[in-house]
Amino acid sequence: MASLSPLSLLLLLIFAFADQCTSQNTTTTECLKLPLLHRSPFLSPAEALSRDYHRLSAFHNRAVPKYPVVSGASSGSGQYFVSLRLGTPPQNLLLIADTGSDLIWVKCSACNTKCSAATHVPGSAFLARHSSTFSPHHCFDSPCRLVPHPPRSRCNHTSRLHTPCRYQYSYSDGSVTSGFFSKETTTLNTSAGREARLKSLAFGCGFRVSGPSVSGASFNGAHGVMGLGRGPISFSSQLGRRFGNKFSYCLMDYTISPPPTSFLTIGHNVFPRVSRIRFTPLQTNPLSPSFYYIGIQSVSVNGAKLPINPSVWSVDERGNGGTVIDSGTTLTFLAEPAYRQVLAAFKRQVRRLPSLPEPTPGFDLCVNVSGVSRPSLPRLSFRLVGNSVFSPPPRNHFIETADQVMCLAIQPVNSEIGFSVIGNLMQQGFLLEFDRERSRLGFSRHGCALP
């Protein structure tokens, strides 16, 4: 996730497990297709967005069911939520879907069957003791080497036979989740009414969770995080071993009512053949291996290429810079030199629209569109490596922060200590296919409405 300032359109994804998807030539299940539920609440600005970017800048140790995406503007979060059924019997949990991290973790409770209302709010956490299939990894287990550990946490030959694997995941704003790195059964429902069980899903059972990124307003309603990053412990990696090393999703327009349905799909043949799908190579940053980097060659506003030095988009020897695609970030963040050029170009394009008597806190550009039946807002385009062009409509980078007030939903970031981010608002209405097998990102304006 990412952000440094104001208000947000926080979108929630709920990946509920639904349809069975198969290839055209076989009846073998090849992917999981989950319905996504999107909610788009407006929170008090700067706070929520800054938490977003801190979350993305975190330290990360580095056939087929479907899941729908529906819009429901009402919550107060800012993320996409995944519905995960964990344990035996299954417990329903909502996790933030985050392509910017690897670890799957949930808030855990040590309550047993005698828990009182005073000690446990029903549905607020995963009850490990209520599951017959819950088991912490031992500190000697190989998966334990894939997560960061608390200070002074040791596992050596003097460790007791049942010493659990302890993890501690820290974020740049000081937020922390820690507990036992564990394994559990997850239950997937298909539209045919059958249940499929995936055993030994590795996840963090978090008994201590603190800090704004994981407990503040931007985390409203969430029980944890589902990492969809590129590392071996992410949800997409663990399921990829069974369903293919590919996943895709589509985020529908948050302004549409009633909310449309779309899907997160994990596996091969994630969609029927989509026309006009374009690809750009996924790049790697050895110092930040979890992230999905793409290469930007140039940026245009209303077709006019901006004079931005190409070096602005490169990753330096310290691992800073570059551009990340992230479902867990609401707004888009551009390296400061590029942002200034984009902002100046947008200001020139909207100078005929009425200005506001008072600036909107946290935004550098806002316009009054009252009385304008079809306001003409500038269009931003990114030319990517591979000569593909990602050109979202203006509604993907202008948001209504007050009645008839539209603000530019892009923020600057210091590329010397961070990176640019294409957030989930900018991704709306596009089918995005993360093909990890071929190390490429596919995108198309066609395919979101496919059944």
CSV table of C-alpha atoms in Angstrom, one decimal:
chain,number,residue,atom,x,y,z
A,1,MET,CA,0.0,0.0,0.0
A,2,ALA,CA,1.1,3.5,-0.3
A,3,SER,CA,0.5,7.2,0.2
A,4,LEU,CA,1.8,10.3,1.8
A,5,SER,CA,-1.1,12.6,2.2
A,6,PRO,CA,-4.7,13.3,1.9
A,7,LEU,CA,-8.0,11.8,1.6
A,8,SER,CA,-8.6,8.5,0.2
A,9,LEU,CA,-11.0,6.5,-1.8
A,10,LEU,CA,-10.4,3.4,0.0
A,11,LEU,CA,-11.3,0.4,-1.9
A,12,LEU,CA,-11.9,-3.0,-0.4
A,13,LEU,CA,-11.6,-6.2,-2.2
A,14,ILE,CA,-13.4,-9.2,-0.8
A,15,PHE,CA,-12.2,-12.3,-2.5
A,16,ALA,CA,-15.0,-14.7,-1.8
A,17,PHE,CA,-14.4,-18.1,-3.3
A,18,ALA,CA,-16.9,-18.9,-6.1
A,19,ASP,CA,-16.9,-20.4,-9.6
A,20,GLN,CA,-14.9,-23.2,-10.9
A,21,CYS,CA,-12.8,-22.3,-14.0
A,22,THR,CA,-11.4,-24.8,-16.4
A,23,SER,CA,-9.4,-24.6,-19.6
A,24,GLN,CA,-11.1,-25.1,-23.0
A,25,ASN,CA,-9.4,-28.4,-23.6
A,26,THR,CA,-9.5,-30.2,-20.2
A,27,THR,CA,-11.7,-30.6,-17.2
A,28,THR,CA,-8.7,-30.1,-14.9
A,29,THR,CA,-9.1,-27.3,-12.4
A,30,GLU,CA,-6.3,-24.8,-13.2
A,31,CYS,CA,-7.1,-21.7,-11.3
A,32,LEU,CA,-9.0,-20.2,-8.4
A,33,LYS,CA,-11.4,-17.4,-9.2
A,34,LEU,CA,-12.5,-15.2,-6.3
A,35,PRO,CA,-15.2,-12.5,-6.3
A,36,LEU,CA,-13.9,-9.2,-5.3
A,37,LEU,CA,-15.8,-6.7,-3.2
A,38,HIS,CA,-14.8,-3.1,-3.4
A,39,ARG,CA,-15.8,-0.4,-1.0
A,40,SER,CA,-14.8,3.2,-1.4
A,41,PRO,CA,-15.0,5.2,1.7
A,42,PHE,CA,-13.6,8.7,2.0
A,43,LEU,CA,-11.5,9.2,5.1
A,44,SER,CA,-10.0,12.2,6.6
A,45,PRO,CA,-7.2,12.8,4.2
A,46,ALA,CA,-3.5,13.0,4.9
A,47,GLU,CA,-3.6,10.5,7.7
A,48,ALA,CA,-4.9,7.5,5.7
A,49,LEU,CA,-2.7,8.1,2.7
A,50,SER,CA,0.4,8.5,4.7
A,51,ARG,CA,-0.3,5.2,6.4
A,52,ASP,CA,-0.7,3.6,2.9
A,53,TYR,CA,2.7,4.6,1.8
A,54,HIS,CA,4.3,3.6,5.1
A,55,ARG,CA,2.7,0.2,4.7
A,56,LEU,CA,4.2,-0.3,1.2
A,57,SER,CA,7.6,0.8,2.4
A,58,ALA,CA,7.6,-2.0,4.9
A,59,PHE,CA,10.5,-4.4,5.6
A,60,HIS,CA,9.7,-7.6,3.8
A,61,ASN,CA,11.8,-10.7,4.3
A,62,ARG,CA,12.1,-11.6,1.4
A,63,ALA,CA,-9.8,-26.2,-12.8
A,64,VAL,CA,-10.4,-23.2,-11.0
A,65,PRO,CA,-12.3,-21.3,-8.4
A,66,LYS,CA,-12.8,-17.5,-8.8
A,67,TYR,CA,-13.2,-14.6,-6.4
A,68,PRO,CA,-15.8,-11.4,-7.3
A,69,VAL,CA,-15.1,-7.7,-7.0
A,70,VAL,CA,-18.0,-5.5,-6.0
A,71,SER,CA,-18.1,-1.8,-5.1
A,72,GLY,CA,-19.6,-0.7,-1.8
A,73,ALA,CA,-18.7,2.9,-0.9
A,74,SER,CA,-19.1,2.9,2.8
A,75,SER,CA,-16.5,1.6,5.1
A,76,GLY,CA,-13.6,3.7,6.2
A,77,SER,CA,-10.7,1.5,5.2
A,78,GLY,CA,-8.8,2.0,2.0
A,79,GLN,CA,-7.8,-1.4,1.0
A,80,TYR,CA,-9.0,-4.5,-0.8
A,81,PHE,CA,-10.3,-7.2,1.5
A,82,VAL,CA,-10.1,-11.0,0.8
A,83,SER,CA,-12.5,-13.4,2.5
A,84,LEU,CA,-10.4,-16.3,3.7
A,85,ARG,CA,-11.9,-19.4,5.5
A,86,LEU,CA,-9.1,-20.6,7.8
A,87,GLY,CA,-9.0,-23.6,10.2
A,88,THR,CA,-11.1,-26.7,11.0
A,89,PRO,CA,-14.0,-25.9,11.3
A,90,PRO,CA,-13.5,-22.9,9.0
A,91,GLN,CA,-13.4,-19.4,10.5
A,92,ASN,CA,-14.2,-16.5,8.2
A,93,LEU,CA,-11.6,-13.7,8.1
A,94,LEU,CA,-11.2,-10.6,6.0
A,95,LEU,CA,-7.6,-9.9,4.9
A,96,ILE,CA,-6.2,-6.9,3.0
A,97,ALA,CA,-5.1,-8.1,-0.4
A,98,ASP,CA,-1.6,-6.7,-0.9
A,99,THR,CA,0.6,-7.2,-4.0
A,100,GLY,CA,3.2,-5.2,-2.1
A,101,SER,CA,4.1,-7.8,0.5
A,102,ASP,CA,4.6,-11.5,0.9
A,103,LEU,CA,3.5,-12.6,4.4
A,104,ILE,CA,-0.1,-13.8,5.0
A,105,TRP,CA,-0.9,-13.0,8.6
A,106,VAL,CA,-4.0,-12.8,10.8
A,107,LYS,CA,-4.8,-11.4,14.2
A,108,CYS,CA,-4.9,-14.4,16.6
A,109,SER,CA,-6.5,-14.9,19.9
A,110,ALA,CA,-5.4,-17.4,22.6
A,111,CYS,CA,-9.0,-17.7,23.8
A,112,ASN,CA,-10.3,-21.2,24.5
A,113,THR,CA,-13.9,-22.3,24.6
A,114,LYS,CA,-14.4,-20.5,27.9
A,115,CYS,CA,-13.7,-17.1,26.5
A,116,SER,CA,-16.0,-14.4,27.8
A,117,ALA,CA,-17.3,-11.3,25.9
A,118,ALA,CA,-15.1,-9.2,28.1
A,119,THR,CA,-11.9,-11.0,26.8
A,120,HIS,CA,-12.9,-11.7,23.2
A,121,VAL,CA,-15.1,-9.9,20.6
A,122,PRO,CA,-16.7,-12.6,18.4
A,123,GLY,CA,-15.2,-12.5,14.9
A,124,SER,CA,-12.4,-10.1,15.8
A,125,ALA,CA,-9.6,-12.6,15.5
A,126,PHE,CA,-8.7,-16.2,14.5
A,127,LEU,CA,-9.2,-18.6,17.4
A,128,ALA,CA,-6.3,-21.0,17.0
A,129,ARG,CA,-7.4,-23.2,19.8
A,130,HIS,CA,-10.8,-23.7,18.1
A,131,SER,CA,-9.1,-25.3,15.1
A,132,SER,CA,-8.1,-29.0,15.0
A,133,THR,CA,-5.7,-28.4,12.2
A,134,PHE,CA,-3.7,-25.4,13.5
A,135,SER,CA,0.0,-26.0,14.1
A,136,PRO,CA,2.9,-23.6,14.5
A,137,HIS,CA,6.0,-24.3,12.5
A,138,HIS,CA,8.9,-25.5,14.6
A,139,CYS,CA,11.9,-23.2,14.7
A,140,PHE,CA,13.9,-25.8,12.9
A,141,ASP,CA,11.4,-26.1,10.0
A,142,SER,CA,12.7,-24.7,6.7
A,143,PRO,CA,9.8,-22.3,6.2
A,144,CYS,CA,10.9,-20.6,9.4
A,145,ARG,CA,13.9,-19.3,7.6
A,146,LEU,CA,11.7,-17.3,5.2
A,147,VAL,CA,10.3,-14.9,7.8
A,148,PRO,CA,12.0,-12.2,10.0
A,149,HIS,CA,12.4,-13.0,13.6
A,150,PRO,CA,12.1,-11.0,16.9
A,151,PRO,CA,15.4,-9.7,18.5
A,152,ARG,CA,17.0,-12.3,20.7
A,153,SER,CA,14.8,-15.1,19.2
A,154,ARG,CA,17.1,-18.1,18.8
A,155,CYS,CA,16.7,-21.6,17.5
A,156,ASN,CA,19.7,-23.8,18.2
A,157,HIS,CA,20.4,-27.4,19.1
A,158,THR,CA,19.5,-26.6,22.7
A,159,SER,CA,16.0,-25.5,21.8
A,160,ARG,CA,13.2,-27.6,23.1
A,161,LEU,CA,11.5,-30.1,20.9
A,162,HIS,CA,8.3,-28.0,20.5
A,163,THR,CA,9.9,-24.5,20.2
A,164,PRO,CA,7.6,-22.6,17.8
A,165,CYS,CA,8.8,-20.4,15.0
A,166,ARG,CA,8.5,-16.8,16.0
A,167,TYR,CA,8.1,-14.0,13.4
A,168,GLN,CA,8.2,-10.3,13.6
A,169,TYR,CA,7.1,-8.2,10.6
A,170,SER,CA,8.0,-4.5,10.9
A,171,TYR,CA,6.9,-1.5,8.8
A,172,SER,CA,8.6,1.8,8.2
A,173,ASP,CA,6.2,3.8,10.3
A,174,GLY,CA,6.9,1.5,13.3
A,175,SER,CA,3.9,-0.8,12.9
A,176,VAL,CA,4.6,-4.4,13.9
A,177,THR,CA,2.9,-7.8,13.8
A,178,SER,CA,4.5,-10.6,15.7
A,179,GLY,CA,3.5,-14.1,16.8
A,180,PHE,CA,3.9,-17.7,15.5
A,181,PHE,CA,4.6,-18.6,11.9
A,182,SER,CA,2.2,-21.4,11.5
A,183,LYS,CA,0.4,-23.8,9.1
A,184,GLU,CA,-3.3,-24.3,8.7
A,185,THR,CA,-6.0,-25.6,6.4
A,186,THR,CA,-7.9,-23.2,4.2
A,187,THR,CA,-11.3,-24.1,2.7
A,188,LEU,CA,-12.2,-22.9,-0.8
A,189,ASN,CA,-15.9,-23.0,-1.9
A,190,THR,CA,-16.8,-23.6,-5.6
A,191,SER,CA,-20.0,-22.5,-7.3
A,192,ALA,CA,-20.9,-26.1,-7.7
A,193,GLY,CA,-21.4,-26.3,-4.0
A,194,ARG,CA,-18.2,-28.4,-3.4
A,195,GLU,CA,-15.4,-27.6,-1.0
A,196,ALA,CA,-11.8,-27.8,-1.8
A,197,ARG,CA,-9.2,-27.8,1.0
A,198,LEU,CA,-5.7,-26.6,0.8
A,199,LYS,CA,-3.6,-28.0,3.6
A,200,SER,CA,-0.6,-26.5,5.2
A,201,LEU,CA,-1.1,-22.8,4.2
A,202,ALA,CA,1.9,-21.0,5.8
A,203,PHE,CA,0.8,-17.9,7.7
A,204,GLY,CA,1.6,-15.7,10.6
A,205,CYS,CA,-0.6,-16.0,13.7
A,206,GLY,CA,-0.2,-12.6,15.1
A,207,PHE,CA,-0.7,-12.2,18.9
A,208,ARG,CA,0.8,-8.7,19.0
A,209,VAL,CA,-0.3,-6.1,16.4
A,210,SER,CA,0.5,-2.4,16.9
A,211,GLY,CA,0.9,0.8,14.8
A,212,PRO,CA,-1.2,2.8,12.4
A,213,SER,CA,-0.5,0.7,9.3
A,214,VAL,CA,-2.0,-2.4,10.9
A,215,SER,CA,-4.5,-1.1,13.5
A,216,GLY,CA,-5.5,2.5,12.4
A,217,ALA,CA,-8.3,3.8,10.2
A,218,SER,CA,-6.8,2.4,7.0
A,219,PHE,CA,-7.1,-1.1,8.6
A,220,ASN,CA,-10.8,-0.8,9.5
A,221,GLY,CA,-12.6,-4.2,9.3
A,222,ALA,CA,-9.5,-6.2,8.5
A,223,HIS,CA,-8.3,-9.3,10.4
A,224,GLY,CA,-4.9,-9.3,8.7
A,225,VAL,CA,-3.0,-9.1,5.4
A,226,MET,CA,-2.9,-11.5,2.5
A,227,GLY,CA,0.5,-11.0,0.8
A,228,LEU,CA,0.3,-11.5,-3.0
A,229,GLY,CA,3.9,-10.5,-3.6
A,230,ARG,CA,6.7,-12.4,-5.4
A,231,GLY,CA,8.3,-14.2,-2.4
A,232,PRO,CA,7.8,-17.9,-1.6
A,233,ILE,CA,5.5,-17.4,1.4
A,234,SER,CA,2.9,-15.2,-0.4
A,235,PHE,CA,-0.6,-16.5,-1.1
A,236,SER,CA,0.0,-16.3,-4.9
A,237,SER,CA,3.2,-18.3,-4.5
A,238,GLN,CA,1.8,-21.0,-2.3
A,239,LEU,CA,-1.3,-21.5,-4.4
A,240,GLY,CA,0.8,-21.1,-7.6
A,241,ARG,CA,2.4,-24.4,-6.9
A,242,ARG,CA,-0.9,-26.0,-7.3
A,243,PHE,CA,-2.8,-23.7,-9.8
A,244,GLY,CA,0.0,-22.2,-11.9
A,245,ASN,CA,2.3,-19.3,-11.4
A,246,LYS,CA,-0.1,-16.6,-12.6
A,247,PHE,CA,-2.9,-14.4,-11.1
A,248,SER,CA,-5.1,-11.6,-12.3
A,249,TYR,CA,-7.7,-9.2,-11.0
A,250,CYS,CA,-9.9,-6.3,-12.1
A,251,LEU,CA,-11.0,-3.4,-9.9
A,252,MET,CA,-14.3,-2.0,-11.0
A,253,ASP,CA,-15.2,1.7,-11.0
A,254,TYR,CA,-16.0,2.7,-7.4
A,255,THR,CA,-18.6,5.3,-8.5
A,256,ILE,CA,-20.9,2.8,-10.2
A,257,SER,CA,-24.1,1.8,-8.3
A,258,PRO,CA,-25.2,-0.9,-7.8
A,259,PRO,CA,-21.6,-2.1,-7.5
A,260,PRO,CA,-20.5,-4.4,-10.3
A,261,THR,CA,-18.8,-7.7,-9.7
A,262,SER,CA,-15.3,-8.7,-10.8
A,263,PHE,CA,-12.8,-11.3,-9.8
A,264,LEU,CA,-9.4,-12.1,-8.5
A,265,THR,CA,-8.2,-15.3,-10.3
A,266,ILE,CA,-5.2,-17.4,-9.4
A,267,GLY,CA,-3.9,-19.9,-11.9
A,268,HIS,CA,-3.5,-20.6,-15.6
A,269,ASN,CA,-6.1,-19.6,-18.2
A,270,VAL,CA,-7.3,-17.0,-15.9
A,271,PHE,CA,-9.5,-15.4,-18.5
A,272,PRO,CA,-10.8,-16.4,-21.9
A,273,ARG,CA,-8.7,-14.9,-24.7
A,274,VAL,CA,-8.9,-11.1,-24.1
A,275,SER,CA,-8.5,-8.8,-27.1
A,276,ARG,CA,-6.1,-6.0,-27.1
A,277,ILE,CA,-4.2,-7.2,-24.0
A,278,ARG,CA,-0.8,-5.5,-23.8
A,279,PHE,CA,2.3,-6.7,-21.9
A,280,THR,CA,5.3,-5.1,-20.2
A,281,PRO,CA,8.1,-7.0,-18.6
A,282,LEU,CA,8.1,-7.3,-14.8
A,283,GLN,CA,11.4,-6.0,-13.5
A,284,THR,CA,13.3,-7.1,-10.4
A,285,ASN,CA,15.0,-5.3,-7.6
A,286,PRO,CA,17.2,-7.6,-5.6
A,287,LEU,CA,17.0,-5.3,-2.6
A,288,SER,CA,13.1,-5.4,-2.7
A,289,PRO,CA,12.3,-8.8,-4.2
A,290,SER,CA,8.6,-8.8,-3.0
A,291,PHE,CA,7.5,-6.0,-5.3
A,292,TYR,CA,6.2,-6.1,-8.9
A,293,TYR,CA,8.3,-3.5,-10.7
A,294,ILE,CA,7.5,-2.1,-14.1
A,295,GLY,CA,9.6,0.1,-16.4
A,296,ILE,CA,8.3,3.6,-17.4
A,297,GLN,CA,9.8,5.1,-20.5
A,298,SER,CA,7.9,8.4,-20.7
A,299,VAL,CA,4.7,10.1,-19.5
A,300,SER,CA,2.2,12.2,-21.5
A,301,VAL,CA,-0.7,14.5,-20.6
A,302,ASN,CA,-3.4,14.8,-23.2
A,303,GLY,CA,-1.0,13.2,-25.7
A,304,ALA,CA,1.9,15.7,-25.1
A,305,LYS,CA,5.1,14.0,-23.9
A,306,LEU,CA,6.6,15.6,-20.8
A,307,PRO,CA,10.3,16.4,-20.6
A,308,ILE,CA,11.1,14.0,-17.8
A,309,ASN,CA,14.7,12.6,-17.6
A,310,PRO,CA,14.4,8.8,-18.0
A,311,SER,CA,16.8,8.4,-15.1
A,312,VAL,CA,13.9,9.5,-12.8
A,313,TRP,CA,12.4,6.0,-13.3
A,314,SER,CA,15.5,3.9,-12.8
A,315,VAL,CA,16.4,1.9,-9.7
A,316,ASP,CA,19.8,3.0,-8.2
A,317,GLU,CA,22.5,0.8,-6.6
A,318,ARG,CA,20.9,1.2,-3.2
A,319,GLY,CA,17.6,-0.3,-4.5
A,320,ASN,CA,15.7,3.1,-4.4
A,321,GLY,CA,13.6,4.4,-7.3
A,322,GLY,CA,11.7,2.4,-9.9
A,323,THR,CA,7.9,2.0,-10.1
A,324,VAL,CA,5.8,-0.6,-8.4
A,325,ILE,CA,2.2,-1.8,-9.2
A,326,ASP,CA,0.4,-2.2,-5.8
A,327,SER,CA,-3.2,-3.2,-5.0
A,328,GLY,CA,-2.7,-2.1,-1.4
A,329,THR,CA,-2.1,1.5,-2.2
A,330,THR,CA,-5.0,3.9,-3.0
A,331,LEU,CA,-3.4,6.9,-4.7
A,332,THR,CA,-0.6,7.0,-7.2
A,333,PHE,CA,2.9,8.3,-6.2
A,334,LEU,CA,5.4,9.6,-8.7
A,335,ALA,CA,9.1,10.5,-8.1
A,336,GLU,CA,9.2,14.2,-7.3
A,337,PRO,CA,10.8,15.5,-10.5
A,338,ALA,CA,8.2,13.6,-12.6
A,339,TYR,CA,5.4,14.7,-10.3
A,340,ARG,CA,6.3,18.4,-10.7
A,341,GLN,CA,6.2,18.1,-14.5
A,342,VAL,CA,2.8,16.2,-14.4
A,343,LEU,CA,1.3,18.8,-12.0
A,344,ALA,CA,2.4,21.7,-14.1
A,345,ALA,CA,0.9,20.1,-17.2
A,346,PHE,CA,-2.4,19.4,-15.5
A,347,LYS,CA,-2.6,23.0,-14.2
A,348,ARG,CA,-2.1,24.3,-17.7
A,349,GLN,CA,-4.9,22.0,-19.0
A,350,VAL,CA,-7.5,23.0,-16.4
A,351,ARG,CA,-6.8,26.7,-16.1
A,352,ARG,CA,-10.2,27.5,-17.7
A,353,LEU,CA,-12.1,25.7,-15.0
A,354,PRO,CA,-13.2,27.7,-11.9
A,355,SER,CA,-10.6,27.7,-9.1
A,356,LEU,CA,-11.5,27.2,-5.4
A,357,PRO,CA,-11.6,30.0,-2.9
A,358,GLU,CA,-9.8,27.8,-0.4
A,359,PRO,CA,-7.2,25.1,-1.1
A,360,THR,CA,-8.1,21.5,-0.3
A,361,PRO,CA,-5.7,20.3,2.4
A,362,GLY,CA,-3.3,17.6,1.1
A,363,PHE,CA,-3.9,18.2,-2.6
A,364,ASP,CA,-1.9,20.3,-4.9
A,365,LEU,CA,-4.6,20.6,-7.6
A,366,CYS,CA,-8.3,20.8,-7.2
A,367,VAL,CA,-11.0,22.4,-9.5
A,368,ASN,CA,-14.6,23.4,-9.1
A,369,VAL,CA,-16.7,21.6,-11.7
A,370,SER,CA,-20.1,22.9,-10.5
A,371,GLY,CA,-22.2,24.1,-13.4
A,372,VAL,CA,-20.0,22.2,-15.9
A,373,SER,CA,-22.1,19.4,-17.4
A,374,ARG,CA,-19.1,17.5,-18.9
A,375,PRO,CA,-15.9,18.8,-17.4
A,376,SER,CA,-12.9,18.1,-19.6
A,377,LEU,CA,-10.2,16.8,-17.3
A,378,PRO,CA,-6.7,15.9,-18.6
A,379,ARG,CA,-5.7,12.3,-19.4
A,380,LEU,CA,-2.4,10.8,-18.2
A,381,SER,CA,-0.6,8.1,-20.2
A,382,PHE,CA,2.5,6.0,-19.3
A,383,ARG,CA,4.6,4.5,-22.1
A,384,LEU,CA,6.1,1.3,-20.6
A,385,VAL,CA,9.0,-0.9,-21.5
A,386,GLY,CA,8.0,-3.1,-24.4
A,387,ASN,CA,6.4,-0.1,-26.1
A,388,SER,CA,3.0,-0.6,-24.5
A,389,VAL,CA,0.9,2.3,-23.3
A,390,PHE,CA,-1.1,2.4,-20.1
A,391,SER,CA,-3.6,5.2,-20.4
A,392,PRO,CA,-6.3,5.3,-17.7
A,393,PRO,CA,-9.3,7.6,-18.0
A,394,PRO,CA,-9.3,10.9,-16.0
A,395,ARG,CA,-11.6,9.4,-13.3
A,396,ASN,CA,-8.7,7.1,-12.4
A,397,HIS,CA,-6.6,10.0,-11.3
A,398,PHE,CA,-9.2,12.7,-10.3
A,399,ILE,CA,-11.4,12.1,-7.2
A,400,GLU,CA,-14.3,14.0,-5.9
A,401,THR,CA,-13.2,15.3,-2.4
A,402,ALA,CA,-16.3,17.4,-1.9
A,403,ASP,CA,-19.5,18.2,-3.8
A,404,GLN,CA,-18.4,19.3,-7.3
A,405,VAL,CA,-14.8,19.5,-6.3
A,406,MET,CA,-12.3,17.2,-8.2
A,407,CYS,CA,-8.7,16.8,-7.0
A,408,LEU,CA,-5.7,15.2,-8.6
A,409,ALA,CA,-5.2,11.9,-6.8
A,410,ILE,CA,-1.4,11.8,-7.4
A,411,GLN,CA,1.3,12.6,-4.8
A,412,PRO,CA,5.0,13.1,-4.9
A,413,VAL,CA,7.6,10.8,-3.4
A,414,ASN,CA,11.3,11.3,-2.9
A,415,SER,CA,12.9,8.7,-5.2
A,416,GLU,CA,16.2,8.9,-3.3
A,417,ILE,CA,14.5,7.1,-0.4
A,418,GLY,CA,11.5,5.5,-2.0
A,419,PHE,CA,9.8,4.5,-5.3
A,420,SER,CA,6.9,5.4,-7.5
A,421,VAL,CA,3.7,3.5,-7.1
A,422,ILE,CA,0.7,2.9,-9.4
A,423,GLY,CA,-2.1,2.6,-6.8
A,424,ASN,CA,-5.4,0.8,-7.0
A,425,LEU,CA,-7.4,3.9,-8.0
A,426,MET,CA,-5.3,4.2,-11.2
A,427,GLN,CA,-5.8,0.5,-11.9
A,428,GLN,CA,-9.6,0.7,-11.9
A,429,GLY,CA,-11.4,-0.7,-15.0
A,430,PHE,CA,-8.3,-2.7,-16.2
A,431,LEU,CA,-7.7,-6.4,-16.3
A,432,LEU,CA,-4.3,-6.9,-14.8
A,433,GLU,CA,-2.6,-10.2,-15.3
A,434,PHE,CA,0.5,-11.0,-13.3
A,435,ASP,CA,2.3,-13.7,-15.3
A,436,ARG,CA,5.1,-14.7,-13.0
A,437,GLU,CA,6.1,-17.7,-15.3
A,438,ARG,CA,7.0,-15.3,-18.1
A,439,SER,CA,7.8,-12.4,-15.8
A,440,ARG,CA,5.4,-10.0,-17.4
A,441,LEU,CA,2.4,-7.8,-16.6
A,442,GLY,CA,-0.6,-7.8,-19.0
A,443,PHE,CA,-3.3,-5.2,-19.0
A,444,SER,CA,-6.4,-4.5,-21.0
A,445,ARG,CA,-9.5,-2.2,-20.8
A,446,HIS,CA,-11.3,-5.3,-22.1
A,447,GLY,CA,-12.0,-8.3,-19.9
A,448,CYS,CA,-13.3,-6.8,-16.6
A,449,ALA,CA,-16.9,-7.6,-17.4
A,450,LEU,CA,-16.2,-11.2,-18.5
A,451,PRO,CA,-18.3,-13.8,-16.5
